[in-house]
Coordinates of C-alpha atoms in Angstrom, one line a residue:
Chain A
M18 CA 14.6 12.7 -141.2
R19 CA 17.2 15.2 -142.0
M20 CA 15.8 18.5 -143.3
T21 CA 18.8 20.7 -143.5
N22 CA 17.9 22.2 -146.9
T23 CA 14.2 22.7 -146.2
K24 CA 13.3 26.3 -146.0
L25 CA 10.1 26.6 -144.1
F26 CA 9.9 30.3 -144.0
N27 CA 10.9 33.0 -146.4
K28 CA 14.4 34.1 -145.9
A29 CA 13.3 37.6 -144.8
S30 CA 12.1 36.3 -141.5
N31 CA 15.2 34.0 -141.1
G32 CA 12.9 31.2 -140.1
F33 CA 14.5 28.2 -141.8
I34 CA 16.4 25.3 -140.5
E35 CA 20.1 26.4 -140.5
H36 CA 21.6 23.9 -138.1
D37 CA 20.6 20.4 -137.3
P38 CA 23.5 18.8 -135.3
T39 CA 21.2 16.2 -133.7
Q40 CA 19.8 15.2 -137.1
D41 CA 16.3 15.2 -135.7
G42 CA 14.9 17.8 -138.2
I43 CA 14.9 20.4 -135.4
D44 CA 17.0 23.5 -135.7
R45 CA 16.9 24.9 -132.2
R46 CA 17.7 28.4 -133.4
G47 CA 15.1 28.1 -136.1
F48 CA 12.6 26.7 -133.6
L49 CA 13.1 29.7 -131.4
K50 CA 12.6 32.1 -134.2
C51 CA 9.4 30.2 -135.1
M52 CA 8.2 30.5 -131.5
A53 CA 9.0 34.2 -131.5
W54 CA 7.1 34.6 -134.6
A55 CA 4.3 32.4 -133.1
G56 CA 3.8 35.1 -130.4
T57 CA 1.9 37.1 -132.9
G58 CA -0.7 34.4 -133.3
A59 CA 0.7 31.5 -135.3
L60 CA 1.2 27.9 -134.6
C61 CA 4.4 25.9 -135.1
V62 CA 4.2 22.1 -135.0
M63 CA 6.6 19.3 -135.8
Q64 CA 5.3 17.0 -138.5
G65 CA 7.4 14.4 -140.2
G66 CA 10.4 16.1 -138.7
V67 CA 9.5 19.4 -140.4
L68 CA 8.7 22.5 -138.5
K69 CA 5.4 23.8 -139.9
S70 CA 3.6 27.0 -139.1
F71 CA 0.3 28.5 -139.8
A72 CA -1.9 31.3 -138.4
L73 CA -4.0 30.5 -135.3
G74 CA -7.6 30.3 -136.1
S75 CA -7.2 29.8 -139.8
Q76 CA -9.2 26.9 -141.3
D77 CA -6.9 25.8 -144.1
S78 CA -5.8 22.3 -144.7
S79 CA -2.8 22.6 -142.4
I80 CA -5.1 22.8 -139.5
K81 CA -6.5 19.5 -140.5
S82 CA -3.2 17.8 -140.6
H83 CA -2.4 19.5 -137.2
K84 CA -5.3 17.6 -135.8
T85 CA -3.4 14.4 -136.2
A86 CA -1.0 15.6 -133.4
G87 CA -0.6 13.1 -130.6
L88 CA -1.6 15.3 -127.7
S89 CA -2.8 18.8 -127.1
F90 CA -3.1 20.6 -123.8
V91 CA -3.2 24.2 -122.5
Q92 CA -1.2 25.9 -119.8
I93 CA -2.7 28.8 -117.9
S94 CA -1.0 30.6 -115.0
D95 CA -1.1 33.3 -112.4
S96 CA -4.8 33.9 -112.2
H97 CA -4.3 35.8 -108.9
M98 CA -8.0 35.6 -107.9
G99 CA -8.7 38.3 -105.3
F100 CA -6.3 40.8 -106.8
N101 CA -8.2 44.1 -107.3
K102 CA -5.5 46.8 -107.8
P103 CA -5.2 49.3 -110.7
A104 CA -3.0 46.8 -112.7
N105 CA -6.3 44.8 -113.2
P106 CA -9.4 45.5 -111.2
D107 CA -11.2 42.6 -112.9
V108 CA -9.3 39.4 -112.7
V109 CA -12.5 37.4 -112.9
G110 CA -13.3 38.9 -116.3
T111 CA -9.8 38.2 -117.7
L112 CA -9.8 34.6 -116.4
R113 CA -13.2 34.2 -118.1
A114 CA -11.7 35.6 -121.3
A115 CA -8.9 33.0 -121.0
V116 CA -11.6 30.3 -120.7
D117 CA -13.4 31.6 -123.8
K118 CA -10.0 31.5 -125.6
I119 CA -9.4 27.9 -124.6
N120 CA -13.0 26.9 -125.7
A121 CA -12.4 28.5 -129.1
L122 CA -9.2 26.7 -129.9
P123 CA -9.4 24.8 -133.2
R124 CA -8.1 21.7 -131.5
Q125 CA -9.6 21.2 -128.1
P126 CA -7.0 20.5 -125.4
E127 CA -7.3 17.2 -123.6
F128 CA -6.6 18.9 -120.2
I129 CA -5.2 22.1 -118.7
L130 CA -2.1 22.7 -116.6
H131 CA -2.3 25.7 -114.1
T132 CA 1.2 26.7 -113.1
G133 CA 0.3 28.4 -109.8
D134 CA -0.8 31.7 -108.1
I135 CA -4.3 30.5 -108.6
S136 CA -5.3 32.8 -105.7
H137 CA -3.8 36.1 -104.6
L138 CA -4.1 35.6 -100.8
S139 CA -4.7 31.8 -100.4
N140 CA -8.3 32.5 -99.4
P141 CA -10.8 29.6 -99.9
E142 CA -13.2 31.9 -101.7
E143 CA -10.5 32.8 -104.2
F144 CA -9.8 29.1 -104.9
D145 CA -13.6 28.5 -105.2
N146 CA -14.0 31.3 -107.7
V147 CA -11.2 29.9 -109.9
D148 CA -12.6 26.4 -109.8
Q149 CA -16.0 27.7 -110.7
I150 CA -14.7 29.7 -113.7
L151 CA -12.5 26.9 -115.0
K152 CA -15.5 24.4 -114.9
A153 CA -16.6 26.1 -118.1
T154 CA -13.7 24.4 -120.0
N155 CA -15.1 20.9 -119.2
R156 CA -11.5 19.9 -118.9
E157 CA -9.5 18.3 -116.1
V158 CA -7.0 20.8 -114.6
F159 CA -3.7 19.9 -113.0
F160 CA -2.3 22.4 -110.6
V161 CA 1.0 23.2 -109.0
P162 CA 1.1 25.9 -106.3
G163 CA 2.5 29.4 -106.5
E164 CA 3.8 31.3 -103.5
H165 CA 0.4 33.1 -103.3
D166 CA -1.4 29.7 -102.8
V167 CA 0.6 28.6 -99.7
L168 CA 0.7 31.9 -97.7
N169 CA -0.5 31.1 -94.2
D170 CA -0.7 27.3 -93.8
D171 CA 2.4 25.9 -95.5
G172 CA 0.2 24.8 -98.4
K173 CA -2.2 22.6 -96.4
M174 CA -5.3 24.0 -98.1
F175 CA -3.7 23.8 -101.6
R176 CA -2.8 20.1 -101.0
E177 CA -6.3 19.3 -99.8
R178 CA -7.9 20.9 -102.8
Y179 CA -5.6 20.2 -105.7
A180 CA -2.9 17.6 -104.8
K181 CA -4.6 15.0 -102.5
N182 CA -2.6 12.1 -103.9
A183 CA 0.6 14.1 -104.4
K184 CA 3.9 13.6 -102.5
G185 CA 5.5 15.9 -100.1
A186 CA 4.5 19.6 -100.6
G187 CA 2.4 18.6 -103.6
W188 CA 4.6 17.2 -106.3
Y189 CA 3.4 14.4 -108.6
S190 CA 3.6 12.9 -112.1
F191 CA 1.3 11.3 -114.6
D192 CA 1.3 9.9 -118.1
K193 CA -0.9 11.0 -121.1
N194 CA -0.6 9.7 -124.6
G195 CA 3.0 8.6 -124.1
V196 CA 4.1 11.9 -122.6
H197 CA 5.3 11.9 -119.0
F198 CA 4.2 15.0 -117.0
I199 CA 5.9 16.0 -113.8
G200 CA 4.4 18.7 -111.5
L201 CA 7.0 20.2 -109.2
V202 CA 6.7 22.6 -106.2
N203 CA 9.4 25.3 -105.8
V204 CA 7.7 27.8 -103.6
M205 CA 8.0 26.3 -100.2
N206 CA 10.7 26.7 -97.5
L207 CA 12.4 29.5 -99.3
K208 CA 15.6 30.7 -97.6
A209 CA 16.5 34.3 -97.0
G210 CA 18.4 35.8 -99.9
G211 CA 17.7 32.8 -102.1
L212 CA 15.6 31.8 -105.1
G213 CA 12.9 29.2 -105.6
T214 CA 13.7 25.8 -104.0
L215 CA 12.9 22.2 -104.8
G216 CA 14.7 20.6 -101.8
N217 CA 16.4 17.3 -101.4
E218 CA 13.2 15.2 -100.7
Q219 CA 11.7 16.4 -104.0
L220 CA 14.9 15.9 -106.0
E221 CA 15.2 12.3 -104.7
W222 CA 11.7 11.7 -105.7
L223 CA 12.2 13.1 -109.2
E224 CA 15.3 11.0 -109.8
D225 CA 13.4 7.9 -108.8
D226 CA 10.3 8.9 -110.8
V227 CA 12.1 9.0 -114.1
T228 CA 14.4 6.0 -113.7
H229 CA 12.0 3.5 -115.2
L230 CA 11.3 5.7 -118.3
K231 CA 12.7 5.1 -121.8
S232 CA 14.9 7.9 -123.0
S233 CA 12.6 8.4 -125.9
T234 CA 9.7 9.3 -123.6
P235 CA 8.8 13.0 -124.0
I236 CA 8.9 14.8 -120.7
V237 CA 6.9 17.8 -119.6
V238 CA 7.9 19.5 -116.4
F239 CA 5.7 22.2 -114.9
A240 CA 6.3 24.4 -111.9
H241 CA 5.5 27.9 -110.8
I242 CA 8.9 29.7 -110.5
P243 CA 11.1 29.4 -113.6
L244 CA 13.5 26.4 -113.5
W245 CA 16.1 28.5 -115.4
T246 CA 17.7 31.6 -114.1
I247 CA 16.0 34.6 -115.7
Y248 CA 16.7 37.4 -113.3
P249 CA 18.1 36.4 -109.9
Q250 CA 17.9 40.0 -108.6
W251 CA 14.1 39.6 -108.6
G252 CA 14.2 35.9 -107.5
W253 CA 13.3 34.7 -111.0
G254 CA 15.0 31.3 -110.9
T255 CA 15.3 28.1 -108.8
E256 CA 18.3 27.4 -106.6
D257 CA 18.5 23.7 -107.3
S258 CA 17.0 23.5 -110.8
A259 CA 20.3 22.3 -112.3
Q260 CA 20.2 19.2 -110.1
A261 CA 16.6 18.5 -111.2
L262 CA 17.5 18.9 -114.9
S263 CA 20.6 16.7 -114.6
Y264 CA 18.1 13.7 -114.0
L265 CA 16.4 14.6 -117.4
K266 CA 19.6 14.8 -119.5
R267 CA 19.2 11.5 -121.2
F268 CA 15.7 12.2 -122.5
G269 CA 15.3 13.3 -126.1
S270 CA 12.6 15.8 -125.4
V271 CA 12.1 17.9 -122.3
T272 CA 9.7 20.8 -122.1
V273 CA 9.7 22.9 -119.0
L274 CA 6.7 25.1 -118.4
N275 CA 6.6 27.9 -115.8
G276 CA 4.7 30.9 -114.7
H277 CA 5.5 33.5 -112.0
I278 CA 6.9 36.3 -114.2
H279 CA 3.7 37.2 -116.0
Q280 CA 5.3 37.4 -119.4
T281 CA 6.3 34.9 -122.1
M282 CA 9.9 33.9 -122.5
Q283 CA 11.6 31.0 -124.2
K284 CA 15.0 29.3 -124.2
V285 CA 16.2 26.2 -125.9
E286 CA 19.2 24.4 -124.4
G287 CA 20.1 21.0 -125.9
N288 CA 17.0 18.9 -125.7
V289 CA 15.3 21.1 -123.2
T290 CA 12.8 23.8 -124.2
F291 CA 12.1 26.3 -121.4
H292 CA 9.0 28.4 -121.5
T293 CA 7.2 30.9 -119.3
A294 CA 3.6 31.7 -119.7
Y295 CA 1.4 34.8 -119.7
S296 CA -0.6 35.5 -116.6
T297 CA -4.4 35.8 -116.9
A298 CA -4.4 38.6 -114.3
F299 CA -1.8 41.3 -114.6
V300 CA 1.5 42.3 -116.2
Q301 CA 4.9 42.4 -114.6
P302 CA 7.8 44.4 -116.0
A303 CA 10.6 42.9 -118.1
P304 CA 13.6 41.9 -116.1
G305 CA 15.3 45.0 -114.5
K306 CA 13.0 47.4 -116.4
A307 CA 11.4 48.7 -113.2
D308 CA 12.3 49.4 -109.6
S309 CA 10.6 46.1 -108.6
P310 CA 8.8 43.2 -110.1
G311 CA 5.4 44.4 -108.8
P312 CA 2.2 44.6 -110.9
M313 CA 2.5 47.0 -113.8
K314 CA -0.4 49.2 -114.9
V315 CA -0.4 49.2 -118.7
P316 CA -2.3 51.8 -120.9
D317 CA -6.1 51.2 -121.1
G318 CA -6.9 48.9 -124.0
Q319 CA -3.5 47.1 -123.9
L320 CA -4.1 44.7 -121.0
L321 CA -5.7 41.9 -122.9
S322 CA -2.9 41.9 -125.4
L323 CA -0.4 41.2 -122.6
L324 CA -2.4 38.4 -120.8
G325 CA -3.0 35.0 -122.4
I326 CA -2.9 31.3 -122.5
T327 CA -0.3 28.7 -123.8
D328 CA -1.3 26.0 -126.2
V329 CA 1.0 22.9 -126.4
N330 CA 1.0 20.2 -129.0
Y331 CA 2.8 17.0 -129.3
V332 CA 3.1 14.9 -132.4
Q333 CA 3.7 11.3 -131.7
G334 CA 7.2 10.1 -132.6
K335 CA 8.6 13.6 -132.9
H336 CA 10.8 15.4 -130.5
A337 CA 10.1 18.9 -129.5
L338 CA 6.6 19.9 -128.4
A339 CA 5.1 22.9 -130.1
V340 CA 4.5 25.7 -127.6
V341 CA 2.3 28.6 -128.7
D342 CA 1.3 31.6 -126.8
S343 CA -2.0 33.4 -127.6
S344 CA -2.9 36.7 -126.0
L345 CA -6.5 37.4 -124.8
A346 CA -6.8 40.3 -127.2
Chain B
M25 CA 14.1 71.7 -37.7
K26 CA 16.6 71.6 -40.6
N27 CA 17.1 67.9 -39.9
K28 CA 13.4 67.2 -40.1
I29 CA 13.2 69.0 -43.4
L30 CA 16.2 67.0 -44.7
I31 CA 14.6 63.7 -43.5
A32 CA 11.4 64.7 -45.2
I33 CA 13.2 65.4 -48.4
V34 CA 15.2 62.2 -48.4
G35 CA 12.5 60.1 -47.0
V36 CA 9.5 61.3 -48.9
A37 CA 10.3 63.6 -51.7
L38 CA 13.3 61.7 -53.1
P39 CA 11.6 58.3 -53.3
L40 CA 8.6 60.1 -54.9
A41 CA 10.9 61.8 -57.4
L42 CA 12.7 58.6 -58.2
T43 CA 9.5 56.7 -58.6
A44 CA 8.2 59.4 -60.9
L45 CA 11.4 59.2 -62.9
F46 CA 11.2 55.4 -63.3
M47 CA 7.5 55.7 -64.3
I48 CA 8.3 58.4 -66.9
Y49 CA 11.5 57.0 -68.2
P50 CA 10.2 53.9 -70.1
A51 CA 7.4 55.9 -71.6
R52 CA 9.8 58.6 -72.6
V53 CA 12.1 56.1 -74.4
K54 CA 9.1 54.6 -76.1
G55 CA 7.8 57.9 -77.2
Q56 CA 11.2 58.9 -78.5
D57 CA 11.6 55.9 -80.7
A58 CA 8.0 55.6 -81.9
K59 CA 8.8 57.3 -85.1
S60 CA 11.8 55.2 -86.0
T61 CA 10.2 51.8 -85.3
E62 CA 8.2 51.6 -88.5
V63 CA 9.6 49.7 -91.5
R64 CA 8.0 50.5 -94.8
V65 CA 7.7 47.6 -97.2
D66 CA 7.7 49.2 -100.6
N67 CA 8.9 48.3 -104.1
F68 CA 10.0 44.9 -102.8
T69 CA 12.4 46.4 -100.3
F70 CA 12.5 47.2 -96.5
A71 CA 13.1 50.8 -95.6
P72 CA 15.2 51.1 -93.6
D73 CA 16.7 47.7 -94.3
T74 CA 18.7 48.0 -91.0
L75 CA 16.9 49.4 -88.0
T76 CA 18.6 49.9 -84.6
V77 CA 16.2 50.1 -81.5
P78 CA 16.5 49.8 -77.7
V79 CA 15.4 46.7 -75.9
N80 CA 11.6 46.4 -75.5
S81 CA 10.9 48.4 -78.7
T82 CA 8.0 47.4 -80.9
V83 CA 8.8 47.4 -84.6
T84 CA 5.9 47.7 -87.0
W85 CA 6.1 46.7 -90.7
V86 CA 3.6 48.2 -93.1
N87 CA 3.1 46.9 -96.6
K88 CA 2.9 49.6 -99.2
D89 CA 3.1 47.2 -102.2
D90 CA 0.2 45.9 -104.4
I91 CA 1.5 42.4 -103.6
P92 CA 1.3 40.6 -100.3
H93 CA 4.5 40.1 -98.3
V94 CA 5.3 37.9 -95.3
I95 CA 7.7 39.2 -92.6
A96 CA 9.8 36.2 -91.3
S97 CA 12.8 36.1 -89.0
S98 CA 15.6 34.2 -90.7
D99 CA 16.1 32.3 -87.4
G100 CA 12.5 31.5 -86.8
V101 CA 12.0 34.0 -84.0
F102 CA 8.9 35.7 -85.5
K103 CA 6.7 35.4 -88.6
S104 CA 3.7 37.4 -89.7
K105 CA 0.7 36.3 -91.7
A106 CA 0.6 37.5 -95.3
L107 CA 0.2 41.3 -95.2
D108 CA -1.9 42.6 -98.0
T109 CA -1.6 46.3 -99.1
D110 CA -1.5 48.7 -96.1
Q111 CA -1.7 45.9 -93.6
K112 CA 0.7 45.9 -90.6
Y113 CA 2.6 43.5 -88.4
S114 CA 4.3 44.4 -85.1
Y115 CA 6.8 42.5 -83.0
T116 CA 8.3 43.6 -79.6
F117 CA 12.0 42.8 -79.2
T118 CA 12.6 42.0 -75.5
K119 CA 16.2 40.9 -75.8
A120 CA 19.3 42.5 -77.2
G121 CA 20.7 41.0 -80.4
T122 CA 20.7 41.0 -84.2
Y123 CA 17.5 39.8 -85.8
P124 CA 17.9 39.2 -89.6
Y125 CA 14.6 38.8 -91.4
Y126 CA 13.2 38.4 -94.9
C127 CA 10.0 38.1 -96.9
S128 CA 9.3 34.4 -96.9
I129 CA 7.6 34.5 -100.3
H130 CA 10.1 36.9 -102.0
P131 CA 13.3 35.8 -100.3
K132 CA 15.5 38.3 -102.1
M133 CA 13.9 40.9 -99.8
V134 CA 16.1 41.0 -96.6
G135 CA 16.5 43.3 -93.6
K136 CA 17.6 43.3 -90.0
V137 CA 16.8 44.7 -86.7
L138 CA 19.6 45.5 -84.2
V139 CA 18.3 45.5 -80.6
Q140 CA 20.6 47.3 -78.1

């Protein structure tokens, strides 16, 4: 399945496979470029070991072949229901726009992952509101908490609503179409001066959870705070994420999906693809580009282009999952 | 006559004066420090990040951010509920000591209160 000479993009965009050390048809650098390109509304998907891309929403034949993918799901994040400041006075409207976007996807997702900050202030009405709006997707939604969802009760309400059968503070795993999904909690028991934390109990559970899996099983890990260090000065990272990732080293394909920073960012390291999602509520500044990571008011008319959803596709037998961001504009 | 006046001063006026002083003194200290006992939570920082106050001072944190914050003692001495924009939390320090605290949902935000 070696595709070293295949040029999938014109050279001008530098989007062809240049390096393929693992001989899996995936050039990590090329994949990143493809994903960067995808940010403007295209879709990259692995098929027959070849990285293919096509515009989102186009109805050409490539979409048809894309429909043979093994599994499709959507990630949404940071809906911050209850937020009403100038950065977005209508978080209900933008979450509804995200639902419309999901419902209009050419390939309907089998389920949805919400990577936390469902609510702004952990109020029951805020959770109710989100549940009500997401019903319009007719899809099952899997949640992990953000720090805004566990504000005053150590996450009790979150667990009762969204993680009844989960372990500890709300972590769990499940399998879909041969892909193993792991929802982690890194917003509890945070220590002064530190970053996000998983904690020993959760790490032990994770190690045990994956021991029985074949190394060829694709893994998707989802959690609120990024599991890679993006900007520690703003707390954008997780103290003990390296320990967690060490348990996943033997797997051929690991996709890590996070929220929290309200902007998309990708990194590929070995067999691990890290990805952060858009918020559906408001924008936060790029790392270090403002005095604080607080909500950022963007010029009128630009907000929808900076909020969005993430569409993830897995083709059976292939390694990397295709991760595609689409803005709400 | 002189003695009687002296006794009157020592026996009545002085205790009265002392009582008045003791009544006024705590209020005066409180009044003096009222301005310096507010900590502004703004741009994900505490201002001032180190605050020195006398024993029995009440410190009030006020959140000026568009994001909620939680004021939590690093040693578990005190903890607020989530403070939304413009909400306040107060704690009275009755013992001398150093009280480090942080925002329990944005743990990079740290500060301390020195009680003397």
